[in-house]
Coordinates of C-alpha atoms in Angstrom, one line a residue:
M1 CA -99.2 -94.7 135.6
R2 CA -98.3 -91.7 133.5
L3 CA -101.2 -90.6 131.6
R4 CA -101.2 -88.7 128.3
V5 CA -101.6 -84.8 127.8
A6 CA -103.1 -83.4 124.6
M7 CA -100.7 -83.0 121.7
T8 CA -100.3 -79.7 120.2
L9 CA -97.1 -79.8 118.1
S10 CA -97.8 -80.5 114.4
L11 CA -96.6 -83.6 113.1
F12 CA -95.4 -83.0 109.6
V13 CA -93.1 -80.3 107.9
T14 CA -94.8 -78.8 104.7
A15 CA -92.9 -75.3 104.7
T16 CA -91.6 -75.6 101.1
P17 CA -93.4 -76.2 97.8
I18 CA -91.0 -79.1 97.1
A19 CA -92.0 -80.6 100.8
Q20 CA -95.7 -80.1 100.1
E21 CA -95.3 -82.0 96.6
R22 CA -93.7 -84.8 98.4
M23 CA -96.6 -85.2 100.9
E24 CA -99.2 -85.7 98.2
A25 CA -99.2 -89.3 97.2
P26 CA -99.2 -89.7 93.5
G27 CA -101.1 -92.4 91.5
Q28 CA -104.0 -92.8 93.6
E29 CA -106.1 -93.0 90.7
T30 CA -104.6 -96.6 90.1
I31 CA -106.4 -98.1 93.3
R32 CA -109.7 -99.2 91.7
Q33 CA -112.9 -100.7 93.0
Q34 CA -113.0 -103.2 89.9
D35 CA -109.5 -104.3 90.6
L36 CA -110.3 -105.0 94.1
R37 CA -113.4 -106.7 93.0
A38 CA -111.4 -109.0 90.5
D39 CA -109.0 -110.0 93.1
L40 CA -111.4 -110.8 96.0
F41 CA -113.7 -112.9 93.9
F42 CA -110.6 -114.9 93.2
L43 CA -109.0 -115.2 96.8
A44 CA -112.4 -115.8 98.5
S45 CA -113.6 -118.3 96.0
D46 CA -114.5 -121.9 97.1
G47 CA -111.0 -123.0 95.6
F48 CA -109.2 -121.5 98.4
R49 CA -111.1 -123.6 101.1
G50 CA -111.3 -120.6 103.8
R51 CA -107.4 -120.2 103.9
L52 CA -107.2 -122.1 107.2
T53 CA -103.8 -122.2 108.8
D54 CA -101.8 -125.4 108.0
T55 CA -103.7 -126.5 105.2
P56 CA -102.6 -126.4 101.4
E57 CA -105.5 -123.8 100.8
N58 CA -103.6 -121.4 103.2
A59 CA -100.4 -122.0 101.6
L60 CA -102.0 -121.6 98.2
A61 CA -103.2 -117.8 99.2
A62 CA -99.6 -117.2 100.4
S63 CA -98.4 -118.2 97.1
F64 CA -100.7 -116.0 95.4
I65 CA -99.6 -112.9 97.4
E66 CA -96.0 -114.0 96.7
S67 CA -96.7 -113.8 93.1
R68 CA -98.1 -110.5 93.1
F69 CA -95.4 -109.0 95.0
A70 CA -92.9 -110.7 92.6
R71 CA -94.6 -109.7 89.5
L72 CA -94.7 -105.8 90.7
G73 CA -91.0 -105.9 91.3
L74 CA -91.2 -105.7 94.9
K75 CA -88.2 -106.7 97.0
P76 CA -88.3 -109.7 98.9
A77 CA -88.5 -108.7 102.5
G78 CA -87.8 -112.3 104.1
P79 CA -84.5 -113.9 104.9
N80 CA -82.2 -115.3 102.3
G81 CA -84.0 -113.2 99.5
S82 CA -87.4 -114.8 100.3
Y83 CA -90.8 -113.5 100.4
Y84 CA -91.6 -115.5 103.3
Q85 CA -90.9 -114.7 107.0
R86 CA -91.0 -118.3 108.5
Y87 CA -91.5 -119.2 112.2
N88 CA -93.2 -122.1 114.1
L89 CA -96.6 -122.5 116.0
M90 CA -97.0 -125.2 118.6
K91 CA -100.2 -127.5 119.1
A92 CA -100.4 -129.6 122.0
T93 CA -101.7 -133.1 122.8
L94 CA -101.8 -134.8 126.4
G95 CA -98.8 -137.1 127.2
E96 CA -98.4 -139.5 129.9
G97 CA -97.7 -138.8 133.4
N98 CA -99.7 -135.8 134.4
A99 CA -100.5 -135.8 138.0
L100 CA -101.7 -133.3 140.7
D101 CA -101.1 -134.8 144.5
L102 CA -102.1 -132.9 147.6
R103 CA -100.7 -133.7 151.1
R104 CA -102.3 -131.9 154.1
S105 CA -100.1 -132.1 157.3
S106 CA -98.9 -135.6 157.9
S107 CA -101.6 -137.2 156.1
A108 CA -101.2 -139.4 153.0
E109 CA -100.9 -138.1 149.6
I110 CA -104.2 -137.7 147.8
H111 CA -104.2 -138.2 144.0
M112 CA -106.4 -135.5 142.4
R113 CA -108.6 -136.5 139.3
P114 CA -107.5 -135.3 135.9
G115 CA -110.6 -133.6 134.5
Q116 CA -112.5 -133.3 137.8
D117 CA -110.1 -131.5 139.7
Y118 CA -107.2 -130.1 137.4
Y119 CA -105.9 -130.3 134.0
P120 CA -102.6 -129.3 132.4
Q121 CA -102.3 -126.0 130.2
R122 CA -101.0 -126.7 126.7
F123 CA -98.1 -124.3 127.3
S124 CA -97.2 -126.1 130.3
A125 CA -93.3 -127.4 130.2
N126 CA -92.8 -131.1 130.9
A127 CA -91.5 -130.6 134.5
R128 CA -92.3 -131.4 138.2
A129 CA -92.6 -129.2 141.1
Q130 CA -93.3 -130.1 144.6
G131 CA -93.5 -127.9 147.7
E132 CA -95.7 -125.2 149.6
V133 CA -98.3 -123.2 147.6
V134 CA -98.7 -119.3 148.1
F135 CA -101.7 -117.3 146.5
A136 CA -100.2 -114.4 144.3
G137 CA -103.7 -112.7 143.5
F138 CA -104.0 -112.2 139.7
G139 CA -100.4 -113.3 139.1
I140 CA -99.6 -110.3 137.2
T141 CA -96.3 -108.3 136.8
S142 CA -96.6 -104.8 135.2
P143 CA -93.5 -102.4 135.8
A144 CA -95.3 -99.7 133.5
H145 CA -98.5 -99.7 135.8
Q146 CA -96.3 -100.3 139.0
Y147 CA -98.3 -103.6 139.5
D148 CA -96.8 -106.8 141.1
D149 CA -98.4 -109.8 142.4
Y150 CA -95.3 -111.6 143.0
G151 CA -93.0 -109.8 144.9
D152 CA -90.0 -111.8 146.4
A153 CA -92.3 -114.1 148.2
V154 CA -92.6 -117.0 145.5
R155 CA -89.3 -118.1 144.8
G156 CA -89.0 -121.9 145.4
R157 CA -92.9 -122.2 145.6
I158 CA -95.7 -123.0 143.7
V159 CA -98.2 -120.2 142.9
L160 CA -102.1 -120.0 143.1
V161 CA -103.5 -117.3 140.7
L162 CA -106.5 -115.9 139.5
D163 CA -107.9 -116.0 136.0
H164 CA -108.4 -112.7 134.1
E165 CA -107.5 -109.2 136.0
P166 CA -108.4 -106.9 138.6
R167 CA -111.1 -104.5 137.7
E168 CA -111.7 -106.1 134.5
R169 CA -115.2 -104.6 133.9
D170 CA -114.0 -101.2 135.1
P171 CA -113.7 -98.8 132.1
K172 CA -111.1 -96.8 134.1
S173 CA -109.1 -99.9 135.0
P174 CA -105.2 -98.8 135.2
F175 CA -104.6 -101.5 132.4
D176 CA -106.5 -101.3 129.2
G177 CA -110.0 -100.4 130.7
V178 CA -112.8 -103.1 129.8
V179 CA -110.2 -104.3 127.1
T180 CA -108.5 -107.6 128.2
T181 CA -104.9 -106.6 129.0
Q182 CA -102.1 -108.7 127.6
K183 CA -100.5 -109.2 131.0
A184 CA -103.8 -111.2 132.0
V185 CA -103.0 -113.9 129.4
A186 CA -102.4 -117.1 131.3
I187 CA -98.8 -117.7 129.4
E188 CA -97.8 -114.2 130.2
K189 CA -98.5 -114.9 134.0
A190 CA -96.6 -118.1 133.9
L191 CA -93.5 -116.6 132.6
A192 CA -93.8 -113.9 135.1
A193 CA -94.0 -116.3 137.8
Q194 CA -91.4 -118.4 136.3
A195 CA -89.0 -114.9 136.5
K196 CA -89.9 -114.6 140.2
G197 CA -88.4 -117.9 140.9
A198 CA -91.9 -119.9 141.2
T199 CA -91.6 -123.8 140.3
G200 CA -95.0 -124.2 139.3
I201 CA -98.2 -122.3 138.5
L202 CA -102.0 -123.3 139.0
F203 CA -104.6 -121.2 137.8
V204 CA -108.4 -121.0 139.1
A205 CA -111.6 -119.0 138.2
D206 CA -111.7 -115.6 139.6
V207 CA -114.9 -116.7 141.5
H208 CA -115.9 -113.1 143.0
N209 CA -116.0 -111.7 139.4
H210 CA -117.6 -114.7 137.7
P211 CA -119.7 -116.2 140.4
E212 CA -121.7 -118.1 138.0
E213 CA -121.6 -122.0 138.8
E214 CA -119.0 -123.9 136.3
N215 CA -118.7 -127.2 135.2
F216 CA -115.2 -127.8 135.5
E217 CA -115.2 -131.3 133.7
S218 CA -117.0 -129.7 130.7
E219 CA -114.4 -127.0 130.8
W220 CA -111.7 -129.8 130.6
R221 CA -113.4 -131.9 127.7
S222 CA -113.6 -128.4 125.6
Y223 CA -109.7 -127.6 126.6
W224 CA -108.6 -131.2 125.9
P225 CA -111.1 -132.5 123.3
S226 CA -111.3 -136.4 122.9
A227 CA -111.3 -136.1 118.9
P228 CA -109.1 -133.5 117.0
P229 CA -110.8 -130.4 116.5
I230 CA -111.9 -129.1 113.2
I231 CA -109.8 -125.8 113.9
E232 CA -106.6 -126.7 115.9
R233 CA -105.7 -124.5 118.6
Y234 CA -102.1 -123.1 118.5
T235 CA -99.7 -120.7 120.2
L236 CA -96.4 -119.5 119.3
A237 CA -93.7 -121.8 119.6
R238 CA -91.2 -119.2 120.7
W239 CA -93.4 -118.6 123.7
S240 CA -94.3 -122.0 124.8
E241 CA -90.3 -122.7 124.5
R242 CA -89.8 -120.3 127.1
V243 CA -91.9 -121.7 129.8
R244 CA -89.9 -124.1 131.9
I245 CA -92.4 -124.9 134.7
P246 CA -95.4 -127.1 135.0
A247 CA -98.9 -125.2 134.5
A248 CA -102.2 -126.5 135.3
Q249 CA -105.9 -125.2 135.7
I250 CA -107.6 -126.4 138.9
S251 CA -111.1 -126.3 140.1
P252 CA -112.6 -123.8 142.3
T253 CA -113.3 -126.8 144.7
L254 CA -109.9 -127.6 145.0
A255 CA -108.7 -124.3 145.4
A256 CA -110.9 -123.9 147.9
T257 CA -109.0 -126.7 149.8
L258 CA -105.5 -125.4 149.4
V259 CA -106.7 -122.0 150.8
S260 CA -108.6 -123.4 153.7
G261 CA -105.5 -123.2 156.0
T262 CA -105.6 -119.3 156.0
G263 CA -109.1 -119.2 157.7
R264 CA -110.5 -117.5 154.7
T265 CA -112.4 -118.5 151.7
L266 CA -111.3 -118.5 147.8
G267 CA -113.8 -115.7 147.4
D268 CA -112.2 -113.7 150.4
L269 CA -108.9 -114.1 149.0
A270 CA -109.8 -112.9 145.6
K271 CA -111.6 -110.0 146.5
S272 CA -108.4 -109.1 148.4
A273 CA -106.7 -109.1 145.0
E274 CA -108.5 -106.2 143.7
T275 CA -105.9 -103.7 144.4
P276 CA -104.2 -100.9 142.6
N277 CA -100.7 -102.2 142.9
G278 CA -100.8 -105.8 143.3
I279 CA -100.9 -107.9 146.4
E280 CA -98.2 -109.5 149.2
P281 CA -98.4 -113.0 148.2
V282 CA -100.4 -115.1 150.8
P283 CA -98.6 -118.4 152.1
L284 CA -101.1 -121.4 152.3
P285 CA -100.3 -123.1 155.3
G286 CA -100.9 -126.8 156.1
V287 CA -100.7 -127.9 152.5
E288 CA -98.1 -129.1 150.0
V289 CA -98.6 -129.9 146.4
K290 CA -96.7 -132.3 143.8
L291 CA -97.4 -131.3 140.3
S292 CA -96.0 -133.3 137.1
S293 CA -96.9 -132.1 133.4
S294 CA -96.4 -134.1 130.4
I295 CA -97.4 -132.5 127.2
D296 CA -96.4 -133.4 123.6
H297 CA -95.7 -130.4 121.6
H298 CA -95.8 -130.4 117.9
L299 CA -94.2 -128.0 115.9
V300 CA -96.4 -126.4 112.7
P301 CA -94.6 -124.3 110.3
D302 CA -96.1 -120.9 109.6
Q303 CA -95.2 -117.9 107.5
N304 CA -96.1 -114.4 106.7
V305 CA -95.7 -112.9 103.2
V306 CA -93.5 -109.8 103.1
A307 CA -92.1 -107.3 100.5
L308 CA -90.3 -104.1 100.7
L309 CA -90.1 -100.9 98.5
E310 CA -86.9 -99.1 99.4
G311 CA -87.1 -95.4 100.5
E312 CA -84.9 -93.2 98.4
D313 CA -83.6 -91.0 101.5
P314 CA -80.1 -92.5 102.4
T315 CA -80.9 -92.2 105.9
L316 CA -84.3 -92.3 106.2
K317 CA -84.8 -95.6 104.1
E318 CA -83.7 -97.5 107.2
E319 CA -87.1 -96.3 108.9
A320 CA -90.4 -97.9 107.7
I321 CA -93.8 -97.7 107.7
I322 CA -95.9 -101.2 107.6
V323 CA -99.0 -101.7 105.8
C324 CA -100.4 -105.0 106.6
A325 CA -103.4 -107.6 106.6
H326 CA -104.0 -110.9 107.4
Y327 CA -104.8 -113.7 104.6
D328 CA -105.9 -116.4 106.9
H329 CA -109.7 -117.4 107.6
N330 CA -111.5 -120.3 109.3
G331 CA -111.9 -122.8 106.7
A332 CA -115.0 -124.5 106.4
D333 CA -117.8 -125.6 109.1
E334 CA -118.8 -128.9 110.6
G335 CA -121.2 -129.5 107.6
G336 CA -118.5 -128.8 105.0
E337 CA -119.7 -125.1 103.9
V338 CA -116.6 -123.0 102.9
L339 CA -116.2 -119.8 105.0
N340 CA -114.8 -117.8 102.2
G341 CA -113.8 -114.8 104.3
A342 CA -114.4 -112.3 101.7
D343 CA -114.7 -109.3 104.0
D344 CA -112.4 -111.1 107.0
N345 CA -110.0 -110.6 105.5
G346 CA -109.7 -111.1 101.7
S347 CA -110.8 -107.2 101.7
G348 CA -107.8 -106.4 103.7
I349 CA -105.5 -108.3 101.5
V350 CA -106.8 -107.1 98.1
A351 CA -106.5 -103.4 99.3
L352 CA -102.9 -104.2 100.4
L353 CA -102.4 -105.3 97.0
E354 CA -103.7 -102.2 95.3
I355 CA -101.7 -100.2 97.6
A356 CA -98.6 -102.1 96.8
E357 CA -99.4 -101.6 93.2
A358 CA -99.8 -97.9 93.7
Y359 CA -96.4 -97.4 95.4
V360 CA -94.6 -99.2 92.3
E361 CA -96.5 -97.2 89.7
A362 CA -95.4 -94.1 91.5
A363 CA -91.7 -95.2 91.6
K364 CA -92.0 -96.0 87.9
R365 CA -92.7 -92.2 87.5
G366 CA -89.6 -91.2 89.3
Q367 CA -91.5 -90.5 92.6
R368 CA -90.4 -92.7 95.6
P369 CA -90.9 -92.0 99.4
R370 CA -88.4 -91.1 101.6
R371 CA -88.6 -94.0 103.9
S372 CA -89.4 -97.4 103.1
I373 CA -92.8 -99.4 103.1
L374 CA -93.2 -102.8 104.3
F375 CA -95.9 -104.7 102.8
A376 CA -96.8 -107.6 105.3
A377 CA -99.6 -110.2 104.8
W378 CA -99.8 -111.7 107.9
N379 CA -100.7 -115.5 108.5
S380 CA -102.8 -116.9 111.6
E381 CA -104.5 -113.8 112.7
E382 CA -107.5 -116.1 113.2
R383 CA -105.6 -118.5 115.8
G384 CA -104.7 -115.3 117.8
L385 CA -102.7 -112.7 116.0
L386 CA -99.9 -115.3 115.8
G387 CA -98.3 -114.1 112.5
A388 CA -98.2 -110.3 113.8
W389 CA -97.0 -111.7 117.3
A390 CA -94.4 -113.9 115.4
Y391 CA -92.9 -110.8 113.4
T392 CA -92.5 -108.8 116.6
E393 CA -90.5 -111.6 118.2
Q394 CA -88.4 -111.4 115.2
P395 CA -88.7 -108.2 113.5
L396 CA -87.4 -107.7 109.9
I397 CA -86.9 -103.9 110.4
P398 CA -86.1 -103.0 114.1
L399 CA -89.3 -102.2 116.0
A400 CA -87.4 -98.7 117.1
Q401 CA -87.3 -97.8 113.4
T402 CA -90.8 -98.8 112.6
I403 CA -92.7 -95.4 112.4
A404 CA -96.3 -96.7 112.1
V405 CA -98.3 -99.8 111.5
L406 CA -101.4 -99.5 109.2
N407 CA -103.5 -102.5 109.5
M408 CA -106.5 -103.4 107.4
D409 CA -108.9 -106.1 108.7
M410 CA -112.5 -106.3 107.3
V411 CA -112.8 -103.1 105.3
G412 CA -115.3 -104.5 102.8
R413 CA -118.6 -104.2 104.5
N414 CA -121.0 -101.9 106.5
E415 CA -121.2 -102.6 110.2
E416 CA -124.7 -104.1 111.1
V417 CA -125.3 -105.1 114.7
P418 CA -129.0 -106.8 114.9
V419 CA -131.4 -106.8 117.7
G420 CA -130.8 -110.0 120.0
G421 CA -127.4 -110.5 117.9
G422 CA -125.9 -112.6 120.9
G423 CA -122.3 -112.7 122.5
R424 CA -120.7 -112.4 119.2
F425 CA -121.9 -108.6 119.3
R426 CA -121.3 -108.1 123.1
G427 CA -120.8 -104.6 123.7
L428 CA -121.9 -103.1 120.4
E429 CA -124.8 -101.0 120.2
V430 CA -127.5 -102.2 117.7
Q431 CA -127.1 -100.6 114.3
T432 CA -128.1 -100.8 110.7
A433 CA -126.0 -101.4 107.7
Q434 CA -127.5 -98.4 106.0
S435 CA -126.3 -96.1 108.9
N436 CA -122.7 -97.2 108.4
E437 CA -122.9 -96.9 104.5
N438 CA -119.7 -94.4 104.4
A439 CA -118.1 -95.3 107.9
V440 CA -115.0 -96.9 108.9
N441 CA -113.8 -97.3 112.5
L442 CA -110.2 -96.3 113.7
V443 CA -109.4 -98.7 116.3
G444 CA -106.8 -97.7 118.4
S445 CA -107.3 -94.0 117.9
T446 CA -106.8 -93.0 121.6
R447 CA -103.5 -94.8 122.1
V448 CA -102.1 -93.1 119.0
P449 CA -103.8 -89.3 118.7
D450 CA -101.1 -88.2 116.5
L451 CA -101.5 -90.8 113.9
A452 CA -105.5 -90.6 114.3
A453 CA -105.1 -87.3 113.5
E454 CA -103.2 -87.4 110.4
V455 CA -105.6 -89.9 109.3
E456 CA -108.6 -87.4 109.8
R457 CA -106.4 -84.6 108.0
V458 CA -106.1 -86.9 104.7
N459 CA -109.8 -88.1 105.1
Q460 CA -110.9 -84.3 104.4
D461 CA -110.2 -85.0 100.9
I462 CA -111.6 -88.5 100.5
G463 CA -114.8 -88.0 102.7
L464 CA -115.3 -91.0 104.5
E465 CA -117.0 -91.0 108.1
L466 CA -114.6 -91.8 110.6
K467 CA -115.7 -93.4 113.6
K468 CA -113.9 -93.8 116.8
R469 CA -115.7 -95.6 119.5
Y470 CA -114.0 -98.9 120.2
D471 CA -110.9 -98.6 122.0
N472 CA -112.4 -99.1 125.6
N473 CA -115.4 -101.4 124.7
P474 CA -116.2 -104.9 126.3
S475 CA -116.3 -106.5 122.6
N476 CA -112.5 -106.5 122.9
L477 CA -112.1 -105.3 119.6
L478 CA -108.9 -103.3 120.4
R479 CA -107.0 -106.6 120.9
R480 CA -108.7 -108.6 118.1
S481 CA -106.6 -107.6 115.1
D482 CA -102.7 -107.3 114.1
Q483 CA -102.2 -103.7 115.4
W484 CA -102.6 -105.0 119.0
P485 CA -98.9 -106.8 119.1
F486 CA -97.3 -103.6 118.0
L487 CA -99.1 -101.6 120.3
Q488 CA -97.7 -103.7 123.2
K489 CA -94.1 -103.2 121.9
G490 CA -94.5 -99.6 121.6
V491 CA -95.2 -99.1 118.1
P492 CA -97.9 -96.6 116.8
A493 CA -100.4 -98.6 115.2
I494 CA -103.9 -98.3 114.0
W495 CA -106.8 -100.7 112.6
F496 CA -109.0 -99.6 109.6
H497 CA -112.1 -101.6 110.2
T498 CA -115.7 -101.3 108.7
G499 CA -117.2 -103.2 111.7
L500 CA -118.7 -106.7 112.2
H501 CA -121.9 -108.0 110.7
P502 CA -124.1 -111.0 110.8
D503 CA -122.2 -112.8 107.9
Y504 CA -118.8 -112.6 110.0
H505 CA -117.3 -116.0 110.4
T506 CA -120.0 -117.5 108.5
Q507 CA -120.4 -119.1 104.7
Y508 CA -122.3 -116.0 104.0
D509 CA -119.2 -113.6 103.9
A510 CA -119.0 -113.6 100.3
P511 CA -117.5 -111.2 97.7
E512 CA -120.8 -110.3 96.1
K513 CA -121.5 -108.5 99.4
I514 CA -118.8 -106.2 99.7
N515 CA -119.1 -102.4 99.2
Y516 CA -116.5 -102.0 96.7
G517 CA -116.6 -98.2 96.4
K518 CA -116.3 -97.6 100.3
M519 CA -113.2 -100.1 100.0
E520 CA -111.8 -98.2 97.2
K521 CA -111.9 -95.2 99.4
I522 CA -110.4 -96.8 102.6
A523 CA -107.4 -98.2 100.4
R524 CA -106.9 -94.7 99.1
L525 CA -107.0 -93.3 102.4
V526 CA -104.5 -95.6 103.8
Y527 CA -102.1 -95.4 100.8
Q528 CA -102.0 -91.4 101.2
V529 CA -101.7 -91.8 105.1
S530 CA -98.8 -94.2 104.6
W531 CA -97.3 -91.8 101.9
R532 CA -97.2 -89.0 104.1
L533 CA -95.8 -90.8 107.2
A534 CA -93.1 -92.1 104.9
N535 CA -92.0 -88.5 103.9
A536 CA -92.8 -86.5 107.2
G537 CA -90.1 -84.6 108.7
T538 CA -91.2 -86.0 112.4
R539 CA -93.0 -89.2 113.6
P540 CA -95.7 -90.0 115.6
S541 CA -95.2 -90.6 119.4
P542 CA -95.3 -93.7 120.9
P543 CA -98.6 -95.6 121.9
T544 CA -100.2 -94.7 125.3
M545 CA -103.2 -94.9 127.4
P546 CA -105.7 -91.7 127.2
T547 CA -106.2 -89.5 130.1
A548 CA -109.5 -89.6 131.8
D549 CA -109.9 -86.1 131.0
D550 CA -109.3 -86.6 127.2
D551 CA -112.7 -85.8 125.4
E552 CA -112.0 -88.7 122.9
A553 CA -111.4 -91.1 125.8
R554 CA -114.6 -90.3 127.5
S555 CA -116.4 -90.7 124.0
A556 CA -114.6 -94.0 123.7
R557 CA -115.9 -95.2 127.4
A558 CA -119.5 -93.8 126.9
Q559 CA -119.7 -96.0 123.6

């Protein structure tokens, strides 16, 4: 892959007094902690019931944001003069007729047992496939990394692929270091196999990387619970509608049977897939599989809330900076306790509203940015960044004309990682809330050094402690908020994040625990950065992987 060299060119043109004046954001004083507090105590109240996707309270939160955008006089950015960008999610239930049959040589068919030998994937097409099977390593195709596990040998065949990705625990992995690459997502693998002509796809655990004993039947019950879960599982309907082949997860025991004709174990084949450029698919002789999948797909309407402040430059107003946050959360727990989500992510939404108000106030004073500003309140972030992904599928402003994305998610607390915090804090060093009293993490900074440098420049006048430490971390933080889809699409994007804490995703994430003084600083920082980007003579470079020699990259890996 191509690696990044240090940028030496200045991003911004400030040669004249007029240009310098334009670069200073007017009206920062309108962003006030008392306004942030008032809005957050409302949005994170029990009446919103945790703003869970596909609930009346989630729709109520969207209406609140819409009403604020309308009251400010911002232009509706959605289709047909609406403040809503609508799209569909998909949830799934098992249909009738799922089957996986195995035939070895001339013997009779053996009917595999659902839940013990296999289970269908939720995104699977309602389809059938029959024929030979080939082992295709991790099932990843990535031209950007010169990596391909399929080649031309899978057309007309069913493929067997491993979960996860090669070198998944290696900070120097050519994909995303120890961060799970998007190419390793199961539906991405299915679409890649389909594009190569495969007729079906089977997934199996990468037993060489995860040798711990598994309970496949327990996995099945978790994946397809007998009763509807408190929190539904969704995917983006546009993704699942693209899948035309059957897809199923199989047990390592069944996979061992499929590969036995090669004279090698599943573990041996899995280890052979750990290559820098992919493998040549391995035929599995002496076995034929018949796979049928039957899934009932249910469409669920969903929506982002979007508003626009048009730029004043006749040409540059066709370009935009996106300032964004997500408004959904996790509803209530099994005991009925409301998960108010004050920090996650009521804090980002109220900061977004304050920034929008500052822009409107500037426009009233006759000061409008050259480029346009799109204010976006994403939905269903907690369900897989689905609102932001939906936007990248059907952008309201072409992604090529999107200068940068400034994402605010959890900007209201002080990061706190307790001793023995458990898996939810995996990869994060123990630290106190006091040590992060004035700190904010810039997640994605090593991918967009131009953008990070501008944040640092603006922050000289604001005085926050900027930390850049989680871009290559097993916590997977880099891919856990709404800047991630934009990075995958080549749009410069960065996440302002004050960090995890013990109240994260619990009923104790309440508005009275917010650090409003710091949140005011962060909102002003994002406002000033967005204003400068909107008026700059040039634009940040597209995102890329940092080099192994980059000091910032080394620091990120070390932490």
